[in-house]
JSON list of C-alpha atoms in Angstrom, two decimals:
[
{"chain": "A", "resi": 558, "resn": "MET", "atom": "CA", "xyz": [-31.52, -64.35, 25.50]},
{"chain": "A", "resi": 559, "resn": "ALA", "atom": "CA", "xyz": [-32.52, -67.91, 26.33]},
{"chain": "A", "resi": 560, "resn": "ASN", "atom": "CA", "xyz": [-33.74, -70.17, 23.52]},
{"chain": "A", "resi": 561, "resn": "GLU", "atom": "CA", "xyz": [-36.81, -71.23, 25.46]},
{"chain": "A", "resi": 562, "resn": "HIS", "atom": "CA", "xyz": [-39.16, -69.24, 27.68]},
{"chain": "A", "resi": 563, "resn": "ARG", "atom": "CA", "xyz": [-41.86, -70.78, 29.83]},
{"chain": "A", "resi": 564, "resn": "TYR", "atom": "CA", "xyz": [-45.04, -69.20, 31.14]},
{"chain": "A", "resi": 565, "resn": "THR", "atom": "CA", "xyz": [-47.45, -70.45, 33.77]},
{"chain": "A", "resi": 566, "resn": "ALA", "atom": "CA", "xyz": [-51.07, -69.44, 34.22]},
{"chain": "A", "resi": 567, "resn": "THR", "atom": "CA", "xyz": [-53.50, -71.15, 36.56]},
{"chain": "A", "resi": 568, "resn": "VAL", "atom": "CA", "xyz": [-57.13, -70.83, 35.52]},
{"chain": "A", "resi": 569, "resn": "THR", "atom": "CA", "xyz": [-59.67, -71.69, 38.22]},
{"chain": "A", "resi": 570, "resn": "TRP", "atom": "CA", "xyz": [-63.39, -71.88, 37.52]},
{"chain": "A", "resi": 571, "resn": "THR", "atom": "CA", "xyz": [-65.29, -69.98, 40.24]},
{"chain": "A", "resi": 572, "resn": "GLY", "atom": "CA", "xyz": [-68.79, -70.28, 38.79]},
{"chain": "A", "resi": 573, "resn": "ASN", "atom": "CA", "xyz": [-70.24, -73.33, 40.52]},
{"chain": "A", "resi": 574, "resn": "LEU", "atom": "CA", "xyz": [-73.62, -72.12, 41.79]},
{"chain": "A", "resi": 575, "resn": "GLY", "atom": "CA", "xyz": [-74.23, -75.32, 43.74]},
{"chain": "A", "resi": 576, "resn": "GLU", "atom": "CA", "xyz": [-75.19, -77.83, 41.07]},
{"chain": "A", "resi": 577, "resn": "GLY", "atom": "CA", "xyz": [-72.10, -77.70, 38.87]},
{"chain": "A", "resi": 578, "resn": "THR", "atom": "CA", "xyz": [-72.87, -78.06, 35.17]},
{"chain": "A", "resi": 579, "resn": "ARG", "atom": "CA", "xyz": [-76.09, -80.03, 35.52]},
{"chain": "A", "resi": 580, "resn": "SER", "atom": "CA", "xyz": [-77.83, -77.51, 33.25]},
{"chain": "A", "resi": 581, "resn": "TYR", "atom": "CA", "xyz": [-76.54, -74.97, 30.73]},
{"chain": "A", "resi": 582, "resn": "LYS", "atom": "CA", "xyz": [-77.98, -71.99, 32.60]},
{"chain": "A", "resi": 583, "resn": "GLY", "atom": "CA", "xyz": [-77.29, -73.46, 36.02]},
{"chain": "A", "resi": 584, "resn": "TYR", "atom": "CA", "xyz": [-73.65, -72.36, 36.31]},
{"chain": "A", "resi": 585, "resn": "ALA", "atom": "CA", "xyz": [-71.71, -69.11, 35.98]},
{"chain": "A", "resi": 586, "resn": "ARG", "atom": "CA", "xyz": [-68.86, -68.65, 33.54]},
{"chain": "A", "resi": 587, "resn": "GLN", "atom": "CA", "xyz": [-66.56, -66.81, 35.96]},
{"chain": "A", "resi": 588, "resn": "TYR", "atom": "CA", "xyz": [-62.94, -67.82, 36.41]},
{"chain": "A", "resi": 589, "resn": "ASP", "atom": "CA", "xyz": [-59.74, -66.42, 37.86]},
{"chain": "A", "resi": 590, "resn": "ILE", "atom": "CA", "xyz": [-56.38, -66.29, 36.09]},
{"chain": "A", "resi": 591, "resn": "ALA", "atom": "CA", "xyz": [-53.37, -66.42, 38.38]},
{"chain": "A", "resi": 592, "resn": "CYS", "atom": "CA", "xyz": [-49.82, -65.94, 37.18]},
{"chain": "A", "resi": 593, "resn": "PRO", "atom": "CA", "xyz": [-47.04, -66.19, 39.77]},
{"chain": "A", "resi": 594, "resn": "GLY", "atom": "CA", "xyz": [-46.29, -62.84, 41.38]},
{"chain": "A", "resi": 595, "resn": "ARG", "atom": "CA", "xyz": [-48.93, -60.89, 39.46]},
{"chain": "A", "resi": 596, "resn": "PRO", "atom": "CA", "xyz": [-52.40, -59.49, 40.19]},
{"chain": "A", "resi": 597, "resn": "LEU", "atom": "CA", "xyz": [-55.35, -61.81, 39.70]},
{"chain": "A", "resi": 598, "resn": "VAL", "atom": "CA", "xyz": [-57.36, -61.40, 36.49]},
{"chain": "A", "resi": 599, "resn": "ARG", "atom": "CA", "xyz": [-61.06, -62.09, 36.85]},
{"chain": "A", "resi": 600, "resn": "GLY", "atom": "CA", "xyz": [-62.53, -63.49, 33.67]},
{"chain": "A", "resi": 601, "resn": "SER", "atom": "CA", "xyz": [-65.77, -64.78, 32.25]},
{"chain": "A", "resi": 602, "resn": "ALA", "atom": "CA", "xyz": [-67.25, -65.85, 28.94]},
{"chain": "A", "resi": 603, "resn": "ASP", "atom": "CA", "xyz": [-68.44, -63.34, 26.39]},
{"chain": "A", "resi": 604, "resn": "PRO", "atom": "CA", "xyz": [-71.95, -62.15, 27.35]},
{"chain": "A", "resi": 605, "resn": "ALA", "atom": "CA", "xyz": [-73.26, -63.88, 24.20]},
{"chain": "A", "resi": 606, "resn": "TYR", "atom": "CA", "xyz": [-72.34, -67.14, 25.94]},
{"chain": "A", "resi": 607, "resn": "LEU", "atom": "CA", "xyz": [-73.90, -66.19, 29.31]},
{"chain": "A", "resi": 608, "resn": "GLY", "atom": "CA", "xyz": [-70.76, -64.49, 30.59]},
{"chain": "A", "resi": 609, "resn": "ASP", "atom": "CA", "xyz": [-70.36, -61.50, 32.88]},
{"chain": "A", "resi": 610, "resn": "SER", "atom": "CA", "xyz": [-69.89, -58.32, 30.84]},
{"chain": "A", "resi": 611, "resn": "LYS", "atom": "CA", "xyz": [-67.93, -56.73, 33.71]},
{"chain": "A", "resi": 612, "resn": "ARG", "atom": "CA", "xyz": [-65.09, -59.26, 33.34]},
{"chain": "A", "resi": 613, "resn": "HIS", "atom": "CA", "xyz": [-62.56, -59.86, 30.60]},
{"chain": "A", "resi": 614, "resn": "ASN", "atom": "CA", "xyz": [-63.30, -62.75, 28.27]},
{"chain": "A", "resi": 615, "resn": "PRO", "atom": "CA", "xyz": [-60.73, -64.87, 26.40]},
{"chain": "A", "resi": 616, "resn": "GLU", "atom": "CA", "xyz": [-61.47, -63.03, 23.16]},
{"chain": "A", "resi": 617, "resn": "ASP", "atom": "CA", "xyz": [-60.78, -59.62, 24.79]},
{"chain": "A", "resi": 618, "resn": "LEU", "atom": "CA", "xyz": [-57.54, -60.99, 26.19]},
{"chain": "A", "resi": 619, "resn": "LEU", "atom": "CA", "xyz": [-56.38, -62.35, 22.82]},
{"chain": "A", "resi": 620, "resn": "VAL", "atom": "CA", "xyz": [-56.97, -59.01, 21.08]},
{"chain": "A", "resi": 621, "resn": "ALA", "atom": "CA", "xyz": [-55.26, -57.18, 23.96]},
{"chain": "A", "resi": 622, "resn": "ALA", "atom": "CA", "xyz": [-52.28, -59.56, 23.86]},
{"chain": "A", "resi": 623, "resn": "LEU", "atom": "CA", "xyz": [-51.80, -58.93, 20.15]},
{"chain": "A", "resi": 624, "resn": "SER", "atom": "CA", "xyz": [-52.02, -55.17, 20.65]},
{"chain": "A", "resi": 625, "resn": "ALA", "atom": "CA", "xyz": [-49.65, -55.13, 23.63]},
{"chain": "A", "resi": 626, "resn": "CYS", "atom": "CA", "xyz": [-47.09, -57.38, 21.94]},
{"chain": "A", "resi": 627, "resn": "HIS", "atom": "CA", "xyz": [-47.07, -55.17, 18.83]},
{"chain": "A", "resi": 628, "resn": "MET", "atom": "CA", "xyz": [-46.69, -52.04, 20.96]},
{"chain": "A", "resi": 629, "resn": "LEU", "atom": "CA", "xyz": [-43.79, -53.42, 22.98]},
{"chain": "A", "resi": 630, "resn": "TRP", "atom": "CA", "xyz": [-41.92, -54.50, 19.84]},
{"chain": "A", "resi": 631, "resn": "TYR", "atom": "CA", "xyz": [-42.68, -51.18, 18.17]},
{"chain": "A", "resi": 632, "resn": "LEU", "atom": "CA", "xyz": [-41.36, -49.14, 21.11]},
{"chain": "A", "resi": 633, "resn": "HIS", "atom": "CA", "xyz": [-38.19, -51.26, 21.16]},
{"chain": "A", "resi": 634, "resn": "LEU", "atom": "CA", "xyz": [-37.64, -50.82, 17.42]},
{"chain": "A", "resi": 635, "resn": "CYS", "atom": "CA", "xyz": [-38.27, -47.07, 17.62]},
{"chain": "A", "resi": 636, "resn": "SER", "atom": "CA", "xyz": [-35.78, -46.73, 20.44]},
{"chain": "A", "resi": 637, "resn": "ALA", "atom": "CA", "xyz": [-33.14, -48.61, 18.43]},
{"chain": "A", "resi": 638, "resn": "ALA", "atom": "CA", "xyz": [-33.87, -46.44, 15.34]},
{"chain": "A", "resi": 639, "resn": "LYS", "atom": "CA", "xyz": [-33.73, -43.18, 17.35]},
{"chain": "A", "resi": 640, "resn": "VAL", "atom": "CA", "xyz": [-37.43, -42.43, 16.82]},
{"chain": "A", "resi": 641, "resn": "ALA", "atom": "CA", "xyz": [-38.69, -40.75, 20.01]},
{"chain": "A", "resi": 642, "resn": "VAL", "atom": "CA", "xyz": [-42.24, -41.97, 20.72]},
{"chain": "A", "resi": 643, "resn": "THR", "atom": "CA", "xyz": [-43.97, -39.70, 23.23]},
{"chain": "A", "resi": 644, "resn": "ALA", "atom": "CA", "xyz": [-47.45, -41.29, 23.20]},
{"chain": "A", "resi": 645, "resn": "TYR", "atom": "CA", "xyz": [-49.00, -44.53, 21.93]},
{"chain": "A", "resi": 646, "resn": "ARG", "atom": "CA", "xyz": [-52.62, -45.66, 21.92]},
{"chain": "A", "resi": 647, "resn": "ASP", "atom": "CA", "xyz": [-54.17, -48.56, 20.02]},
{"chain": "A", "resi": 648, "resn": "VAL", "atom": "CA", "xyz": [-57.86, -49.30, 19.60]},
{"chain": "A", "resi": 649, "resn": "ALA", "atom": "CA", "xyz": [-57.61, -52.89, 18.38]},
{"chain": "A", "resi": 650, "resn": "HIS", "atom": "CA", "xyz": [-60.54, -54.81, 16.91]},
{"chain": "A", "resi": 651, "resn": "GLY", "atom": "CA", "xyz": [-60.97, -58.52, 16.41]},
{"chain": "A", "resi": 652, "resn": "VAL", "atom": "CA", "xyz": [-63.47, -60.23, 14.13]},
{"chain": "A", "resi": 653, "resn": "MET", "atom": "CA", "xyz": [-64.59, -63.72, 15.10]},
{"chain": "A", "resi": 654, "resn": "ARG", "atom": "CA", "xyz": [-66.78, -65.89, 12.89]},
{"chain": "A", "resi": 655, "resn": "ALA", "atom": "CA", "xyz": [-69.20, -68.47, 14.29]},
{"chain": "A", "resi": 656, "resn": "ASN", "atom": "CA", "xyz": [-69.40, -71.82, 12.50]},
{"chain": "A", "resi": 657, "resn": "PRO", "atom": "CA", "xyz": [-72.57, -73.91, 12.03]},
{"chain": "A", "resi": 658, "resn": "ASP", "atom": "CA", "xyz": [-71.30, -76.55, 14.48]},
{"chain": "A", "resi": 659, "resn": "GLY", "atom": "CA", "xyz": [-71.12, -74.00, 17.32]},
{"chain": "A", "resi": 660, "resn": "SER", "atom": "CA", "xyz": [-67.36, -73.47, 17.17]},
{"chain": "A", "resi": 661, "resn": "ALA", "atom": "CA", "xyz": [-65.89, -70.10, 16.22]},
{"chain": "A", "resi": 662, "resn": "GLU", "atom": "CA", "xyz": [-62.58, -68.65, 15.13]},
{"chain": "A", "resi": 663, "resn": "PHE", "atom": "CA", "xyz": [-60.96, -65.30, 14.63]},
{"chain": "A", "resi": 664, "resn": "GLU", "atom": "CA", "xyz": [-60.82, -64.14, 11.03]},
{"chain": "A", "resi": 665, "resn": "LYS", "atom": "CA", "xyz": [-58.53, -61.21, 11.73]},
{"chain": "A", "resi": 666, "resn": "VAL", "atom": "CA", "xyz": [-57.44, -58.62, 14.23]},
{"chain": "A", "resi": 667, "resn": "THR", "atom": "CA", "xyz": [-56.80, -55.04, 13.16]},
{"chain": "A", "resi": 668, "resn": "LEU", "atom": "CA", "xyz": [-54.50, -52.83, 15.20]},
{"chain": "A", "resi": 669, "resn": "ARG", "atom": "CA", "xyz": [-54.92, -49.06, 14.82]},
{"chain": "A", "resi": 670, "resn": "PRO", "atom": "CA", "xyz": [-52.01, -47.57, 16.73]},
{"chain": "A", "resi": 671, "resn": "GLU", "atom": "CA", "xyz": [-52.02, -43.80, 17.13]},
{"chain": "A", "resi": 672, "resn": "VAL", "atom": "CA", "xyz": [-48.39, -42.85, 17.69]},
{"chain": "A", "resi": 673, "resn": "THR", "atom": "CA", "xyz": [-47.05, -39.44, 18.62]},
{"chain": "A", "resi": 674, "resn": "ILE", "atom": "CA", "xyz": [-43.37, -38.86, 17.92]},
{"chain": "A", "resi": 675, "resn": "ALA", "atom": "CA", "xyz": [-41.06, -35.97, 18.76]},
{"chain": "A", "resi": 676, "resn": "GLY", "atom": "CA", "xyz": [-40.74, -33.29, 16.11]},
{"chain": "A", "resi": 677, "resn": "ASP", "atom": "CA", "xyz": [-37.15, -34.23, 15.32]},
{"chain": "A", "resi": 678, "resn": "SER", "atom": "CA", "xyz": [-38.00, -37.91, 14.66]},
{"chain": "A", "resi": 679, "resn": "CYS", "atom": "CA", "xyz": [-38.52, -39.33, 11.17]},
{"chain": "A", "resi": 680, "resn": "ALA", "atom": "CA", "xyz": [-42.21, -40.04, 10.47]},
{"chain": "A", "resi": 681, "resn": "GLU", "atom": "CA", "xyz": [-41.35, -42.36, 7.56]},
{"chain": "A", "resi": 682, "resn": "THR", "atom": "CA", "xyz": [-39.19, -44.52, 9.80]},
{"chain": "A", "resi": 683, "resn": "ALA", "atom": "CA", "xyz": [-41.87, -44.48, 12.48]},
{"chain": "A", "resi": 684, "resn": "MET", "atom": "CA", "xyz": [-44.44, -45.71, 9.97]},
{"chain": "A", "resi": 685, "resn": "ARG", "atom": "CA", "xyz": [-42.16, -48.37, 8.47]},
{"chain": "A", "resi": 686, "resn": "LEU", "atom": "CA", "xyz": [-41.30, -49.86, 11.88]},
{"chain": "A", "resi": 687, "resn": "HIS", "atom": "CA", "xyz": [-44.89, -51.08, 12.29]},
{"chain": "A", "resi": 688, "resn": "GLU", "atom": "CA", "xyz": [-44.28, -53.74, 9.64]},
{"chain": "A", "resi": 689, "resn": "ARG", "atom": "CA", "xyz": [-41.16, -54.94, 11.46]},
{"chain": "A", "resi": 690, "resn": "ALA", "atom": "CA", "xyz": [-42.99, -54.94, 14.81]},
{"chain": "A", "resi": 691, "resn": "ASN", "atom": "CA", "xyz": [-45.75, -57.06, 13.29]},
{"chain": "A", "resi": 692, "resn": "ALA", "atom": "CA", "xyz": [-43.17, -59.51, 11.94]},
{"chain": "A", "resi": 693, "resn": "MET", "atom": "CA", "xyz": [-41.41, -59.75, 15.31]},
{"chain": "A", "resi": 694, "resn": "CYS", "atom": "CA", "xyz": [-44.44, -59.95, 17.65]},
{"chain": "A", "resi": 695, "resn": "PHE", "atom": "CA", "xyz": [-44.43, -63.36, 19.36]},
{"chain": "A", "resi": 696, "resn": "ILE", "atom": "CA", "xyz": [-48.21, -63.46, 19.67]},
{"chain": "A", "resi": 697, "resn": "ALA", "atom": "CA", "xyz": [-48.92, -62.42, 16.06]},
{"chain": "A", "resi": 698, "resn": "ARG", "atom": "CA", "xyz": [-46.48, -65.08, 14.85]},
{"chain": "A", "resi": 699, "resn": "SER", "atom": "CA", "xyz": [-48.39, -67.70, 16.85]},
{"chain": "A", "resi": 700, "resn": "VAL", "atom": "CA", "xyz": [-51.92, -67.18, 15.54]},
{"chain": "A", "resi": 701, "resn": "ASN", "atom": "CA", "xyz": [-53.40, -68.61, 12.33]},
{"chain": "A", "resi": 702, "resn": "PHE", "atom": "CA", "xyz": [-55.22, -65.47, 11.17]},
{"chain": "A", "resi": 703, "resn": "PRO", "atom": "CA", "xyz": [-53.96, -62.14, 9.83]},
{"chain": "A", "resi": 704, "resn": "VAL", "atom": "CA", "xyz": [-53.03, -59.33, 12.20]},
{"chain": "A", "resi": 705, "resn": "GLU", "atom": "CA", "xyz": [-53.37, -56.13, 10.22]},
{"chain": "A", "resi": 706, "resn": "HIS", "atom": "CA", "xyz": [-52.14, -52.74, 11.32]},
{"chain": "A", "resi": 707, "resn": "ILE", "atom": "CA", "xyz": [-53.34, -49.31, 10.24]},
{"chain": "A", "resi": 708, "resn": "PRO", "atom": "CA", "xyz": [-51.04, -46.88, 12.05]},
{"chain": "A", "resi": 709, "resn": "GLU", "atom": "CA", "xyz": [-51.31, -43.14, 12.35]},
{"chain": "A", "resi": 710, "resn": "ILE", "atom": "CA", "xyz": [-48.18, -41.10, 13.08]},
{"chain": "A", "resi": 711, "resn": "VAL", "atom": "CA", "xyz": [-48.46, -37.61, 14.56]},
{"chain": "A", "resi": 712, "resn": "LYS", "atom": "CA", "xyz": [-45.53, -35.28, 15.27]},
{"chain": "A", "resi": 713, "resn": "SER", "atom": "CA", "xyz": [-45.61, -33.32, 18.51]}
]
């Protein structure tokens, strides 16, 4: 594995309604995210900040990135430990706190993975691997707030 990985994303604002940003309510918050060779992601601000509720906002994408990174590491670790995962679903929640100056920051993200494993797999190992996945997740290691996980293991 290479020591350095590079990622490119082009974000293009598409919300100029004709007057640019002359007034706070005079422009839309829509944007497109383009990554080479991948489908376009249409984004916007959170509706609380005049965004389009039908599009993903940066906060959604951060929570989703943490959840997906954890899942991918978890599946890898389970495979290596001979734990057969047959289903995985996570309803992740992020909590962001607004500051008096108008800025905001995430206080925490909680992952709640519901994992189904084959009957001959070890549930204790399956549970324990969540801690290792959290420690290995590139995204979780890069944020300055806690990423908690409350897993549920079910045998099929």
